[in-house]
Every structure is written in C-alpha cells, then in structure tokens.
PDB file of C-alpha atoms and ligand atoms in Angstrom:
ATOM      1  CA  UNK D 543      10.056  -7.723   1.931  1.00 54.00           C
ATOM      2  CA  UNK D 544       7.587  -5.632  -0.010  1.00 64.00           C
ATOM      3  CA  UNK D 545       4.896  -5.302   2.659  1.00 90.00           C
ATOM      4  CA  UNK D 546       2.937  -2.103   3.135  1.00 95.00           C
ATOM      5  CA  UNK D 547      -0.569  -0.971   4.095  1.00 96.00           C
ATOM      6  CA  UNK D 548      -2.570   1.521   2.019  1.00 97.00           C
ATOM      7  CA  UNK D 549      -5.236   3.820   3.422  1.00 97.00           C
ATOM      8  CA  UNK D 550      -7.437   5.608   0.865  1.00 97.00           C
ATOM      9  CA  UNK D 551      -8.864   9.029   1.668  1.00 98.00           C
ATOM     10  CA  UNK D 552     -11.416  10.840  -0.444  1.00 97.00           C
ATOM     11  CA  UNK D 553     -10.261  14.303   0.525  1.00 98.00           C
ATOM     12  CA  UNK D 554      -7.601  15.662   2.827  1.00 98.00           C
ATOM     13  CA  UNK D 555      -5.732  18.951   3.208  1.00 98.00           C
ATOM     14  CA  UNK D 556      -2.440  17.297   2.311  1.00 98.00           C
ATOM     15  CA  UNK D 557      -1.369  13.668   2.656  1.00 98.00           C
ATOM     16  CA  UNK D 558       2.004  14.852   3.997  1.00 98.00           C
ATOM     17  CA  UNK D 559       0.369  17.084   6.633  1.00 98.00           C
ATOM     18  CA  UNK D 560      -2.026  14.263   7.562  1.00 98.00           C
ATOM     19  CA  UNK D 561       0.856  11.875   8.121  1.00 98.00           C
ATOM     20  CA  UNK D 562       2.880  14.425  10.093  1.00 98.00           C
ATOM     21  CA  UNK D 563      -0.090  14.927  12.435  1.00 97.00           C
ATOM     22  CA  UNK D 564      -0.470  11.192  13.019  1.00 98.00           C
ATOM     23  CA  UNK D 565       3.112  10.092  12.756  1.00 97.00           C
ATOM     24  CA  UNK D 566       3.378   8.873  16.361  1.00 96.00           C
ATOM     25  CA  UNK D 567       0.730   6.234  15.838  1.00 97.00           C
ATOM     26  CA  UNK D 568       0.945   5.394  12.140  1.00 97.00           C
ATOM     27  CA  UNK D 569       3.015   2.245  11.683  1.00 97.00           C
ATOM     28  CA  UNK D 570       6.101   2.042   9.525  1.00 97.00           C
ATOM     29  CA  UNK D 571       5.227   1.422   5.842  1.00 97.00           C
ATOM     30  CA  UNK D 572       1.732   2.891   6.049  1.00 98.00           C
ATOM     31  CA  UNK D 573       0.759   4.602   2.821  1.00 98.00           C
ATOM     32  CA  UNK D 574      -1.838   7.369   2.633  1.00 98.00           C
ATOM     33  CA  UNK D 575      -3.426   7.958  -0.749  1.00 98.00           C
ATOM     34  CA  UNK D 576      -5.992  10.680  -1.454  1.00 98.00           C
ATOM     35  CA  UNK D 577      -8.382  11.370  -4.315  1.00 98.00           C
ATOM     36  CA  UNK D 578      -7.985  15.090  -3.795  1.00 97.00           C
ATOM     37  CA  UNK D 579      -6.025  17.515  -1.611  1.00 98.00           C
ATOM     38  CA  UNK D 580      -7.334  20.917  -0.583  1.00 98.00           C
ATOM     39  CA  UNK D 581      -3.910  22.215   0.470  1.00 98.00           C
ATOM     40  CA  UNK D 582      -1.398  20.069  -1.415  1.00 98.00           C
ATOM     41  CA  UNK D 583       2.006  21.681  -1.213  1.00 98.00           C
ATOM     42  CA  UNK D 584       5.586  21.498  -2.316  1.00 96.00           C
ATOM     43  CA  UNK D 585       8.643  22.995  -0.669  1.00 92.00           C
ATOM     44  CA  UNK D 586       8.596  26.530   0.749  1.00 87.00           C
ATOM     45  CA  UNK D 587       4.769  26.482   0.896  1.00 86.00           C
ATOM     46  CA  UNK D 588       4.470  26.264  -2.866  1.00 94.00           C
ATOM     47  CA  UNK D 589       1.168  24.869  -4.065  1.00 97.00           C
ATOM     48  CA  UNK D 590       0.775  21.404  -5.601  1.00 98.00           C
ATOM     49  CA  UNK D 591      -2.238  21.296  -7.963  1.00 97.00           C
ATOM     50  CA  UNK D 592      -4.399  18.566  -6.434  1.00 97.00           C
ATOM     51  CA  UNK D 593      -7.996  19.092  -7.582  1.00 95.00           C
ATOM     52  CA  UNK D 594      -8.223  16.385 -10.204  1.00 95.00           C
ATOM     53  CA  UNK D 595      -8.920  12.836  -8.984  1.00 95.00           C
ATOM     54  CA  UNK D 596      -7.137   9.786 -10.423  1.00 96.00           C
ATOM     55  CA  UNK D 597      -3.762  11.389 -10.030  1.00 98.00           C
ATOM     56  CA  UNK D 598      -1.354  10.294  -7.320  1.00 98.00           C
ATOM     57  CA  UNK D 599      -1.380  12.280  -4.086  1.00 98.00           C
ATOM     58  CA  UNK D 600       0.412   9.943  -1.734  1.00 98.00           C
ATOM     59  CA  UNK D 601       2.601   9.853   1.364  1.00 98.00           C
ATOM     60  CA  UNK D 602       4.628   6.978   2.756  1.00 98.00           C
ATOM     61  CA  UNK D 603       5.357   6.605   6.466  1.00 98.00           C
ATOM     62  CA  UNK D 604       8.940   5.489   6.952  1.00 97.00           C
ATOM     63  CA  UNK D 605      10.460   4.742  10.323  1.00 96.00           C
ATOM     64  CA  UNK D 606      13.803   3.176   9.519  1.00 92.00           C
ATOM     65  CA  UNK D 607      15.661   1.755  12.489  1.00 85.00           C
ATOM     66  CA  UNK D 608      19.246   2.805  12.150  1.00 74.00           C
ATOM     67  CA  UNK D 609      21.690   2.669  14.985  1.00 66.00           C
ATOM     68  CA  UNK D 610      23.797   5.647  13.942  1.00 69.00           C
ATOM     69  CA  UNK D 611      22.303   9.008  14.919  1.00 73.00           C
ATOM     70  CA  UNK D 612      23.075  10.508  11.547  1.00 81.00           C
ATOM     71  CA  UNK D 613      19.902  11.310   9.667  1.00 88.00           C
ATOM     72  CA  UNK D 614      21.428  12.990   6.648  1.00 88.00           C
ATOM     73  CA  UNK D 615      20.562   9.940   4.527  1.00 91.00           C
ATOM     74  CA  UNK D 616      16.854  10.743   4.884  1.00 94.00           C
ATOM     75  CA  UNK D 617      17.014  13.351   2.140  1.00 93.00           C
ATOM     76  CA  UNK D 618      18.179  10.627  -0.257  1.00 96.00           C
ATOM     77  CA  UNK D 619      14.893   8.759   0.122  1.00 97.00           C
ATOM     78  CA  UNK D 620      13.119  11.140  -2.265  1.00 97.00           C
ATOM     79  CA  UNK D 621      15.971  10.625  -4.733  1.00 97.00           C
ATOM     80  CA  UNK D 622      15.540   6.867  -4.409  1.00 98.00           C
ATOM     81  CA  UNK D 623      11.782   7.214  -4.987  1.00 98.00           C
ATOM     82  CA  UNK D 624      12.375   9.375  -8.063  1.00 98.00           C
ATOM     83  CA  UNK D 625      14.500   6.593  -9.568  1.00 98.00           C
ATOM     84  CA  UNK D 626      11.870   3.981  -8.724  1.00 98.00           C
ATOM     85  CA  UNK D 627       9.271   6.224 -10.357  1.00 98.00           C
ATOM     86  CA  UNK D 628      11.374   6.544 -13.541  1.00 98.00           C
ATOM     87  CA  UNK D 629      11.713   2.757 -13.677  1.00 98.00           C
ATOM     88  CA  UNK D 630       7.934   2.334 -13.466  1.00 98.00           C
ATOM     89  CA  UNK D 631       7.480   4.955 -16.205  1.00 98.00           C
ATOM     90  CA  UNK D 632       9.555   2.731 -18.478  1.00 98.00           C
ATOM     91  CA  UNK D 633       6.678   0.230 -18.377  1.00 98.00           C
ATOM     92  CA  UNK D 634       4.656   2.936 -20.136  1.00 98.00           C
ATOM     93  CA  UNK D 635       7.442   3.517 -22.679  1.00 98.00           C
ATOM     94  CA  UNK D 636       8.214   6.898 -21.175  1.00 98.00           C
ATOM     95  CA  UNK D 637      11.728   8.066 -20.272  1.00 97.00           C
ATOM     96  CA  UNK D 638      12.073  10.817 -17.699  1.00 98.00           C
ATOM     97  CA  UNK D 639      14.762  13.265 -16.634  1.00 96.00           C
ATOM     98  CA  UNK D 640      15.500  14.296 -13.093  1.00 97.00           C
ATOM     99  CA  UNK D 641      15.941  17.848 -11.956  1.00 95.00           C
ATOM    100  CA  UNK D 642      17.796  17.765  -8.658  1.00 94.00           C
ATOM    101  CA  UNK D 643      16.739  17.604  -5.953  1.00 91.00           C
ATOM    102  CA  UNK D 644      13.149  16.424  -6.356  1.00 90.00           C
ATOM    103  CA  UNK D 645      11.523  17.020  -9.742  1.00 95.00           C
ATOM    104  CA  UNK D 646      10.759  14.521 -12.474  1.00 98.00           C
ATOM    105  CA  UNK D 647      10.432  15.988 -15.958  1.00 97.00           C
ATOM    106  CA  UNK D 648       9.527  14.750 -19.416  1.00 98.00           C
ATOM    107  CA  UNK D 649      11.161  16.920 -22.073  1.00 94.00           C
ATOM    108  CA  UNK D 650      11.338  19.825 -19.643  1.00 94.00           C
ATOM    109  CA  UNK D 651       7.774  19.459 -18.367  1.00 97.00           C
ATOM    110  CA  UNK D 652       7.114  18.426 -14.795  1.00 98.00           C
ATOM    111  CA  UNK D 653       5.192  15.192 -14.305  1.00 98.00           C
ATOM    112  CA  UNK D 654       5.951  14.523 -10.637  1.00 98.00           C
ATOM    113  CA  UNK D 655       7.287  16.193  -7.530  1.00 97.00           C
ATOM    114  CA  UNK D 656       8.519  14.731  -4.261  1.00 98.00           C
ATOM    115  CA  UNK D 657       8.500  16.180  -0.791  1.00 97.00           C
ATOM    116  CA  UNK D 658      10.265  14.541   2.159  1.00 97.00           C
ATOM    117  CA  UNK D 659       9.675  15.771   5.689  1.00 96.00           C
ATOM    118  CA  UNK D 660      11.281  14.383   8.851  1.00 96.00           C
ATOM    119  CA  UNK D 661       9.863  14.748  12.345  1.00 96.00           C
ATOM    120  CA  UNK D 662      11.922  14.879  15.515  1.00 95.00           C
ATOM    121  CA  UNK D 663      10.841  15.474  19.104  1.00 94.00           C
ATOM    122  CA  UNK D 664      13.472  16.394  21.690  1.00 92.00           C
ATOM    123  CA  UNK D 665      16.073  15.187  19.214  1.00 88.00           C
ATOM    124  CA  UNK D 666      14.334  11.818  18.997  1.00 90.00           C
ATOM    125  CA  UNK D 667      13.495  10.644  15.482  1.00 93.00           C
ATOM    126  CA  UNK D 668       9.755  10.065  15.163  1.00 95.00           C
ATOM    127  CA  UNK D 669       9.583   9.274  11.468  1.00 96.00           C
ATOM    128  CA  UNK D 670       9.860  10.424   7.914  1.00 97.00           C
ATOM    129  CA  UNK D 671       7.109  11.282   5.441  1.00 98.00           C
ATOM    130  CA  UNK D 672       7.838  10.695   1.779  1.00 98.00           C
ATOM    131  CA  UNK D 673       5.242  12.501  -0.336  1.00 98.00           C
ATOM    132  CA  UNK D 674       4.841  12.099  -4.056  1.00 98.00           C
ATOM    133  CA  UNK D 675       2.472  13.805  -6.448  1.00 98.00           C
ATOM    134  CA  UNK D 676       2.147  12.442  -9.987  1.00 98.00           C
ATOM    135  CA  UNK D 677       0.035  13.684 -12.878  1.00 98.00           C
ATOM    136  CA  UNK D 678      -1.503  10.545 -14.303  1.00 98.00           C
ATOM    137  CA  UNK D 679      -4.815  11.751 -15.689  1.00 98.00           C
ATOM    138  CA  UNK D 680      -4.946  15.482 -16.374  1.00 97.00           C
ATOM    139  CA  UNK D 681      -6.176  17.392 -19.408  1.00 96.00           C
ATOM    140  CA  UNK D 682      -4.406  20.339 -21.034  1.00 95.00           C
ATOM    141  CA  UNK D 683      -6.771  22.787 -19.346  1.00 95.00           C
ATOM    142  CA  UNK D 684      -5.767  21.470 -15.888  1.00 94.00           C
ATOM    143  CA  UNK D 685      -2.104  21.815 -16.790  1.00 97.00           C
ATOM    144  CA  UNK D 686      -2.442  25.383 -18.011  1.00 95.00           C
ATOM    145  CA  UNK D 687      -3.363  26.470 -14.495  1.00 91.00           C
ATOM    146  CA  UNK D 688       0.093  25.408 -13.251  1.00 96.00           C
ATOM    147  CA  UNK D 689       2.691  28.182 -13.258  1.00 94.00           C
ATOM    148  CA  UNK D 690       5.443  26.118 -14.920  1.00 95.00           C
ATOM    149  CA  UNK D 691       5.420  23.681 -17.853  1.00 97.00           C
ATOM    150  CA  UNK D 692       3.746  20.458 -16.732  1.00 98.00           C
ATOM    151  CA  UNK D 693       2.633  17.201 -18.326  1.00 98.00           C
ATOM    152  CA  UNK D 694       0.524  14.189 -17.440  1.00 98.00           C
ATOM    153  CA  UNK D 695       1.133  10.522 -18.248  1.00 98.00           C
ATOM    154  CA  UNK D 696      -2.208   9.985 -20.038  1.00 98.00           C
ATOM    155  CA  UNK D 697      -1.300  12.709 -22.537  1.00 98.00           C
ATOM    156  CA  UNK D 698       1.889  10.838 -23.374  1.00 98.00           C
ATOM    157  CA  UNK D 699       0.364   7.375 -23.676  1.00 98.00           C
ATOM    158  CA  UNK D 700      -2.879   8.531 -25.316  1.00 97.00           C
ATOM    159  CA  UNK D 701      -5.100   6.731 -22.812  1.00 96.00           C
ATOM    160  CA  UNK D 702      -6.268   6.896 -19.242  1.00 98.00           C
ATOM    161  CA  UNK D 703      -3.857   5.492 -16.697  1.00 98.00           C
ATOM    162  CA  UNK D 704      -5.094   3.109 -14.005  1.00 98.00           C
ATOM    163  CA  UNK D 705      -3.991   4.872 -10.833  1.00 98.00           C
ATOM    164  CA  UNK D 706      -4.171   1.923  -8.460  1.00 97.00           C
ATOM    165  CA  UNK D 707      -2.185  -0.242 -10.809  1.00 98.00           C
ATOM    166  CA  UNK D 708       0.469   2.452 -11.108  1.00 98.00           C
ATOM    167  CA  UNK D 709       0.565   2.888  -7.336  1.00 98.00           C
ATOM    168  CA  UNK D 710       1.039  -0.866  -6.814  1.00 98.00           C
ATOM    169  CA  UNK D 711       3.945  -0.979  -9.239  1.00 98.00           C
ATOM    170  CA  UNK D 712       5.531   2.010  -7.525  1.00 98.00           C
ATOM    171  CA  UNK D 713       5.170   0.675  -3.998  1.00 98.00           C
ATOM    172  CA  UNK D 714       6.202  -2.900  -4.857  1.00 97.00           C
ATOM    173  CA  UNK D 715       9.359  -1.633  -6.459  1.00 97.00           C
ATOM    174  CA  UNK D 716      10.051   0.927  -3.763  1.00 98.00           C
ATOM    175  CA  UNK D 717       9.812  -1.522  -0.863  1.00 97.00           C
ATOM    176  CA  UNK D 718      11.652  -4.284  -2.726  1.00 97.00           C
ATOM    177  CA  UNK D 719      14.808  -2.207  -2.939  1.00 96.00           C
ATOM    178  CA  UNK D 720      14.251  -0.218   0.262  1.00 96.00           C
ATOM    179  CA  UNK D 721      16.275  -2.380   2.704  1.00 94.00           C
ATOM    180  CA  UNK D 722      19.265  -2.356   0.366  1.00 95.00           C
ATOM    181  CA  UNK D 723      18.901   1.379  -0.179  1.00 96.00           C
ATOM    182  CA  UNK D 724      18.897   1.980   3.573  1.00 93.00           C
ATOM    183  CA  UNK D 725      22.059  -0.068   3.794  1.00 92.00           C
ATOM    184  CA  UNK D 726      23.971   1.356   0.827  1.00 94.00           C
ATOM    185  CA  UNK D 727      22.477   4.842   0.496  1.00 94.00           C
ATOM    186  CA  UNK D 728      22.807   7.150  -2.507  1.00 96.00           C
ATOM    187  CA  UNK D 729      25.711   5.242  -4.125  1.00 97.00           C
ATOM    188  CA  UNK D 730      23.190   2.503  -4.990  1.00 97.00           C
ATOM    189  CA  UNK D 731      21.397   4.853  -7.405  1.00 98.00           C
ATOM    190  CA  UNK D 732      24.173   7.317  -8.195  1.00 98.00           C
ATOM    191  CA  UNK D 733      24.833   6.030 -11.724  1.00 98.00           C
ATOM    192  CA  UNK D 734      21.157   5.911 -12.684  1.00 97.00           C
ATOM    193  CA  UNK D 735      20.493   9.288 -11.044  1.00 97.00           C
ATOM    194  CA  UNK D 736      23.457  10.829 -12.878  1.00 98.00           C
ATOM    195  CA  UNK D 737      22.381   9.448 -16.255  1.00 97.00           C
ATOM    196  CA  UNK D 738      18.925  10.952 -15.843  1.00 97.00           C
ATOM    197  CA  UNK D 739      20.214  14.354 -14.742  1.00 96.00           C
ATOM    198  CA  UNK D 740      20.519  15.894 -18.180  1.00 92.00           C
ATOM    199  CA  UNK D 741      21.498  19.300 -16.762  1.00 94.00           C
ATOM    200  CA  UNK D 742      24.911  17.954 -15.704  1.00 96.00           C
ATOM    201  CA  UNK D 743      27.840  19.653 -17.458  1.00 94.00           C
ATOM    202  CA  UNK D 744      25.572  22.596 -18.321  1.00 95.00           C
ATOM    203  CA  UNK D 745      25.652  26.081 -16.849  1.00 96.00           C
ATOM    204  CA  UNK D 746      22.903  26.410 -14.303  1.00 96.00           C
ATOM    205  CA  UNK D 747      21.533  28.914 -11.827  1.00 95.00           C
ATOM    206  CA  UNK D 748      20.647  27.586  -8.390  1.00 95.00           C
ATOM    207  CA  UNK D 749      18.770  29.494  -5.710  1.00 95.00           C
ATOM    208  CA  UNK D 750      19.368  28.428  -2.114  1.00 93.00           C
ATOM    209  CA  UNK D 751      18.131  29.897   1.189  1.00 89.00           C
ATOM    210  CA  UNK D 752      21.257  32.023   1.323  1.00 90.00           C
ATOM    211  CA  UNK D 753      22.256  32.908  -2.206  1.00 91.00           C
ATOM    212  CA  UNK D 754      21.954  32.562  -5.960  1.00 94.00           C
ATOM    213  CA  UNK D 755      24.799  30.603  -7.527  1.00 95.00           C
ATOM    214  CA  UNK D 756      25.706  30.357 -11.205  1.00 95.00           C
ATOM    215  CA  UNK D 757      28.068  27.644 -12.302  1.00 96.00           C
ATOM    216  CA  UNK D 758      28.620  24.443 -14.227  1.00 96.00           C
ATOM    217  CA  UNK D 759      26.920  21.381 -12.785  1.00 96.00           C
ATOM    218  CA  UNK D 760      29.681  18.805 -12.298  1.00 97.00           C
ATOM    219  CA  UNK D 761      28.401  15.716 -10.504  1.00 97.00           C
ATOM    220  CA  UNK D 762      26.635  14.264  -7.485  1.00 97.00           C
ATOM    221  CA  UNK D 763      28.644  13.465  -4.394  1.00 97.00           C
ATOM    222  CA  UNK D 764      28.244  10.118  -2.630  1.00 96.00           C
ATOM    223  CA  UNK D 765      25.662  11.852  -0.427  1.00 95.00           C
ATOM    224  CA  UNK D 766      23.499  12.938  -3.371  1.00 96.00           C
ATOM    225  CA  UNK D 767      24.545  16.574  -3.059  1.00 97.00           C
ATOM    226  CA  UNK D 768      25.163  18.589  -6.209  1.00 97.00           C
ATOM    227  CA  UNK D 769      28.671  19.778  -7.002  1.00 97.00           C
ATOM    228  CA  UNK D 770      28.984  22.976  -9.026  1.00 96.00           C
ATOM    229  CA  UNK D 771      32.015  24.818 -10.365  1.00 97.00           C
ATOM    230  CA  UNK D 772      31.607  28.569 -10.233  1.00 94.00           C
ATOM    231  CA  UNK D 773      33.225  30.969 -12.712  1.00 88.00           C
ATOM    232  CA  UNK D 774      36.110  31.692 -10.363  1.00 91.00           C
ATOM    233  CA  UNK D 775      36.972  27.989 -10.405  1.00 92.00           C
ATOM    234  CA  UNK D 776      35.715  27.160  -6.918  1.00 94.00           C
ATOM    235  CA  UNK D 777      33.726  24.015  -6.216  1.00 96.00           C
ATOM    236  CA  UNK D 778      30.461  24.340  -4.308  1.00 95.00           C
ATOM    237  CA  UNK D 779      28.532  21.439  -2.830  1.00 96.00           C
ATOM    238  CA  UNK D 780      24.814  22.004  -2.399  1.00 95.00           C
ATOM    239  CA  UNK D 781      22.479  19.826  -0.347  1.00 92.00           C
ATOM    240  CA  UNK D 782      19.296  21.767  -1.185  1.00 89.00           C
ATOM    241  CA  UNK D 783      18.269  24.446  -3.647  1.00 93.00           C
ATOM    242  CA  UNK D 784      16.219  25.126  -6.732  1.00 92.00           C
ATOM    243  CA  UNK D 785      17.656  24.987 -10.219  1.00 93.00           C
ATOM    244  CA  UNK D 786      15.889  27.958 -11.768  1.00 91.00           C
ATOM    245  CA  UNK D 787      17.757  28.114 -15.065  1.00 89.00           C
ATOM    246  CA  UNK D 788      19.598  25.657 -17.302  1.00 90.00           C
ATOM    247  CA  UNK D 789      21.580  27.072 -20.196  1.00 86.00           C
ATOM    248  CA  UNK D 790      21.099  25.115 -23.418  1.00 73.00           C
TER     249      UNK D 790
HETATM  250  C1  BT5 Q 628       7.356  19.604  -5.314  1.00 64.14           C
HETATM  251  O1  BT5 Q 628       7.565  20.825  -4.725  1.00 64.14           O
HETATM  252  O2  BT5 Q 628       7.511  19.359  -6.474  1.00 64.14           O
HETATM  253  C2  BT5 Q 628       6.829  18.543  -4.358  1.00 64.14           C
HETATM  254  C3  BT5 Q 628       5.372  18.258  -4.568  1.00 64.14           C
HETATM  255  C4  BT5 Q 628       4.894  17.164  -3.665  1.00 64.14           C
HETATM  256  C5  BT5 Q 628       3.427  16.930  -3.789  1.00 64.14           C
HETATM  257  C6  BT5 Q 628       2.977  15.755  -2.969  1.00 64.14           C
HETATM  258  S1  BT5 Q 628       1.317  15.317  -3.277  1.00 64.14           S
HETATM  259  C7  BT5 Q 628       1.286  14.277  -1.914  1.00 64.14           C
HETATM  260  C8  BT5 Q 628       2.047  15.000  -0.813  1.00 64.14           C
HETATM  261  N1  BT5 Q 628       1.190  15.883  -0.081  1.00 64.14           N
HETATM  262  C9  BT5 Q 628       1.535  17.168  -0.248  1.00 64.14           C
HETATM  263  O3  BT5 Q 628       0.939  18.164   0.247  1.00 64.14           O
HETATM  264  N2  BT5 Q 628       2.626  17.242  -1.030  1.00 64.14           N
HETATM  265  C10 BT5 Q 628       3.070  15.931  -1.451  1.00 64.14           C
HETATM  266  P1  BT5 Q 628       8.332  22.029  -5.396  1.00 64.14           P
HETATM  267  O4  BT5 Q 628       9.669  21.564  -5.902  1.00 64.14           O
HETATM  268  O5  BT5 Q 628       8.280  23.103  -4.366  1.00 64.14           O
HETATM  269  O6  BT5 Q 628       7.472  22.398  -6.662  1.00 64.14           O
HETATM  270  C11 BT5 Q 628       6.238  23.065  -6.576  1.00 64.14           C
HETATM  271  C12 BT5 Q 628       5.967  23.677  -7.946  1.00 64.14           C
HETATM  272  O7  BT5 Q 628       5.580  22.661  -8.872  1.00 64.14           O
HETATM  273  C13 BT5 Q 628       4.820  24.662  -7.947  1.00 64.14           C
HETATM  274  O8  BT5 Q 628       5.262  25.953  -7.567  1.00 64.14           O
HETATM  275  C14 BT5 Q 628       4.366  24.621  -9.406  1.00 64.14           C
HETATM  276  O9  BT5 Q 628       5.224  25.433 -10.215  1.00 64.14           O
HETATM  277  C15 BT5 Q 628       4.636  23.190  -9.806  1.00 64.14           C
HETATM  278  N3  BT5 Q 628       3.418  22.354  -9.719  1.00 64.14           N
HETATM  279  C16 BT5 Q 628       2.370  22.452  -8.865  1.00 64.14           C
HETATM  280  N4  BT5 Q 628       1.476  21.492  -9.073  1.00 64.14           N
HETATM  281  C17 BT5 Q 628       1.945  20.758 -10.110  1.00 64.14           C
HETATM  282  C18 BT5 Q 628       1.467  19.599 -10.793  1.00 64.14           C
HETATM  283  N5  BT5 Q 628       0.324  18.973 -10.474  1.00 64.14           N
HETATM  284  N6  BT5 Q 628       2.224  19.128 -11.818  1.00 64.14           N
HETATM  285  C19 BT5 Q 628       3.394  19.697 -12.173  1.00 64.14           C
HETATM  286  N7  BT5 Q 628       3.896  20.780 -11.552  1.00 64.14           N
HETATM  287  C20 BT5 Q 628       3.186  21.300 -10.526  1.00 64.14           C
END
C-alpha cells in the first residue's frame, strides 16, 4: 500500500529535528516537507544548505513493526531511498551515482543527501526518521556557497522542476516497495546499489570515527556494509564512514 500523509511547513529548523521532537505522536508514514530550513543538517552536525525554496527538505516518519529486536536494518532504509530517488531521476533522463553510505552524485557533484536517525527510549524503539534533501531548483550562485561540488536538477534538465510532482513520485515509489524492502532488506537493492557505486574496485580513503583507512573498495555485504581490502591484504567491513578520496 502506498499510503502516506504529507504536512507542509513554511519554515522549520530542520525537518529531521522536528520529527524527532514529535516522534511519539506522529503516526507511521507521516511526511514533513518544508519550504526552508534554518538549521538543516547532515551527519556530524554538518550543514545542509536549505535557504532556497522549491527544493526538497523532507523527513519521513517510519515505525516499522518487526518482531525481532535487531534494528541494524534501519540504516539500510536510506540506501533504499537513494535507489528509489535514482529511479525517479531516470524519469528526468538523469543517471546518478551513489557514494556510500548516503550521497547521490551526478558526475561527481552532489545532488542529494540522506540522513537517517533512530529514536529509542529505555531500549524501546520509538521510530525512525528518514530525511532527504534534494537540489531541484538552485542557481549556480546558490551552489557556489556549498563547500563541495554540488548540482541541481533544474540545471541538468534546463527547466524548473515541479517540486510537489517530484515528491509524489518519490513517495509513491518508496512506499510501494517499502513492505518488500522491510521483508527482504538490503539484498533487494544490492545489485542496483552496486551498479551505481562507481567507486567500487577503485582505491579509496575512508574516514570513520576511529581511523582513516586506505584500500580498494571490493563490494557491499548483504547488510549494505562496505568491504575494503587494505594494502596488507586484510579485509575490512565498514558500516559507517565518509569516503573522502577516490583515486581515478
Ligand atoms: C548529508 O549529510 O548529505 C545528509 C543531508 C540531509 C539533509 C536533509 S534535508 C531534510 C532533513 N532535515 C535535515 O536537517 N537534514 C535532512 P552529509 O553526508 O554529512 O553531507 C553534508 C555535506 O554536504 C556538507 O558538509 C556540504 O559539503 C554538502 N552540502 C550541504 N548542503 C548541500 C546541498 N544543498 N547540496 C549538495 N551538497 C550539500
């Protein structure tokens, strides 16, 4: 079933923060969409440029009912959304690459970022917030203010993009495949995710909380973790991290 409820906000600090504050009462499959965020953020308190309206600043409330008390699959929900997003982009004749774990790039320039945050209280699962920011209608000046190469869909298609139409396509597709994704997990998208991860088989540098690792990107495990082979021949499996360098 593709049912969901959208709430539109004119301005908010961050749609993810808003949802986290209200997660107890917001029903499953609520979607919060804002015109503007005053404190849009990525991981590790990094800023998400959110001043320009008619882009997507959106968070989904997800409260999956699973019997097993293993919540490791939650981190795969952003990966699933990134695949759904790439499929919608195809309708605009745009092909995107994925940069594990949560970036979507067009020819090396970032068009979208995803941020998943889970909330627990006394070990009880309250819910999961799946945030997505997409540049749909930015100009080059807006993009220059971002501290890494970025791009916006309108600059690729040559015309303004209807945000609400894009959002509908994204949400319809997301919720259509969502029950199956909950059931099957990352293996459902592993092939597609692998094909779009153009850094695989290249030498990359990954920064994690603990260390900086250089190695060859090998593949994704069935859990969506990244397997690397370091120069001394050891295999490393990473669940989070930032790919800071990809050797051509
Ligand atoms: C992300 O973080 O890419 C996740 C961004 C999630 C944003 C959404 S918007 C709705 C919801 N509410 C929120 O507050 N957040 C979510 P990360 O991997 O940490 O990347 C952050 C980096 O992306 C920044 O340090 C910049 O280099 C770059 N960046 C910032 N704004 C950008 C933009 N509009 N387009 C492309 N890149 C951007």
